[in-house]
Amino acid sequence: SVAADRFAAAEAHIRHGLRLAEHEQLPYWVAKAHRHLAGIAAERNDLEEARRELTYVLDLARGIDLETQRDEMVAGAHTALAFSYL
C-alpha cells in the first residue's frame, strides 16, 4: 500500500540519519531518531515496539548535555509513552 511504502521510506531515511548521528556521537540526534522510529511503530500499531523505542529514548536522554534538549527529549518520550496506553 502507499502508506506502507511511505513508512518504509521514512524509516529508511531515519535509520540513515541514526547511523550518521551514532558515528558522529550526537546523543540528541540519536535519541530523536529513536523517538521518530517509535512514532512509526505506533502508526503501524506496534505499540510494544514503540514503547521499547521510547524507553530507550529516556535512557539516551541522560547523555544529552544541553538541558533544554534533554528536557525536550524526556518530555516528548513521556508524552508519547502516556498516549501509547490510551
Tab-separated table of C-alpha atoms in Angstrom:
chain	number	residue	atom	x	y	z
A	1	SER	CA	0.000	0.000	0.000
A	2	VAL	CA	1.003	3.616	-0.389
A	3	ALA	CA	1.023	4.198	3.366
A	4	ALA	CA	3.243	1.173	3.986
A	5	ASP	CA	5.637	2.365	1.275
A	6	ARG	CA	5.805	5.816	2.858
A	7	PHE	CA	6.504	4.350	6.293
A	8	ALA	CA	9.224	2.133	4.829
A	9	ALA	CA	10.846	5.093	3.088
A	10	ALA	CA	10.608	7.255	6.206
A	11	GLU	CA	12.097	4.502	8.341
A	12	ALA	CA	14.987	4.044	5.900
A	13	HIS	CA	15.771	7.775	5.992
A	14	ILE	CA	15.557	7.892	9.786
A	15	ARG	CA	17.830	4.857	10.142
A	16	HIS	CA	20.357	6.501	7.810
A	17	GLY	CA	20.301	9.646	9.955
A	18	LEU	CA	20.601	7.474	13.042
A	19	ARG	CA	23.762	5.827	11.712
A	20	LEU	CA	25.259	9.250	10.984
A	21	ALA	CA	24.332	10.575	14.430
A	22	GLU	CA	25.821	7.499	16.094
A	23	HIS	CA	29.009	7.826	14.062
A	24	GLU	CA	29.335	11.498	14.980
A	25	GLN	CA	28.401	10.756	18.612
A	26	LEU	CA	25.484	13.178	18.718
A	27	PRO	CA	23.245	11.877	21.528
A	28	TYR	CA	20.404	14.341	20.937
A	29	TRP	CA	20.046	13.278	17.309
A	30	VAL	CA	20.394	9.587	18.178
A	31	ALA	CA	17.559	9.946	20.687
A	32	LYS	CA	15.476	11.982	18.236
A	33	ALA	CA	15.856	9.285	15.575
A	34	HIS	CA	14.663	6.647	18.033
A	35	ARG	CA	11.741	8.865	19.003
A	36	HIS	CA	10.754	9.060	15.332
A	37	LEU	CA	11.121	5.286	14.976
A	38	ALA	CA	8.764	4.952	17.943
A	39	GLY	CA	6.266	7.150	16.114
A	40	ILE	CA	6.428	4.954	13.031
A	41	ALA	CA	5.954	1.840	15.170
A	42	ALA	CA	2.933	3.454	16.827
A	43	GLU	CA	1.442	4.357	13.435
A	44	ARG	CA	1.863	0.707	12.434
A	45	ASN	CA	0.034	-0.166	15.668
A	46	ASP	CA	3.112	-1.943	17.050
A	47	LEU	CA	2.791	-0.410	20.485
A	48	GLU	CA	5.254	-2.793	22.129
A	49	GLU	CA	7.991	-1.688	19.713
A	50	ALA	CA	7.008	1.959	20.168
A	51	ARG	CA	7.275	1.595	23.942
A	52	ARG	CA	10.664	-0.134	23.674
A	53	GLU	CA	11.965	2.707	21.498
A	54	LEU	CA	10.588	5.357	23.851
A	55	THR	CA	12.080	3.660	26.899
A	56	TYR	CA	15.409	3.631	25.075
A	57	VAL	CA	14.973	7.340	24.289
A	58	LEU	CA	14.672	8.018	28.019
A	59	ASP	CA	17.923	6.131	28.610
A	60	LEU	CA	19.649	8.017	25.801
A	61	ALA	CA	18.402	11.363	27.101
A	62	ARG	CA	20.700	11.029	30.110
A	63	GLY	CA	23.634	11.501	27.733
A	64	ILE	CA	22.355	14.790	26.315
A	65	ASP	CA	24.409	17.609	27.810
A	66	LEU	CA	22.280	20.600	26.835
A	67	GLU	CA	19.498	20.820	29.400
A	68	THR	CA	16.871	22.245	27.034
A	69	GLN	CA	17.438	19.426	24.535
A	70	ARG	CA	17.423	16.816	27.304
A	71	ASP	CA	14.190	18.209	28.759
A	72	GLU	CA	12.574	18.279	25.318
A	73	MET	CA	13.517	14.662	24.681
A	74	VAL	CA	12.328	13.439	28.086
A	75	ALA	CA	9.037	15.335	27.862
A	76	GLY	CA	8.371	14.080	24.327
A	77	ALA	CA	9.136	10.483	25.261
A	78	HIS	CA	6.977	10.595	28.396
A	79	THR	CA	4.092	12.150	26.484
A	80	ALA	CA	4.308	9.547	23.712
A	81	LEU	CA	4.512	6.729	26.270
A	82	ALA	CA	1.418	8.039	28.031
A	83	PHE	CA	-0.517	8.223	24.746
A	84	SER	CA	0.529	4.666	23.900
A	85	TYR	CA	-1.545	3.420	26.833
A	86	LEU	CA	-4.756	5.220	25.842
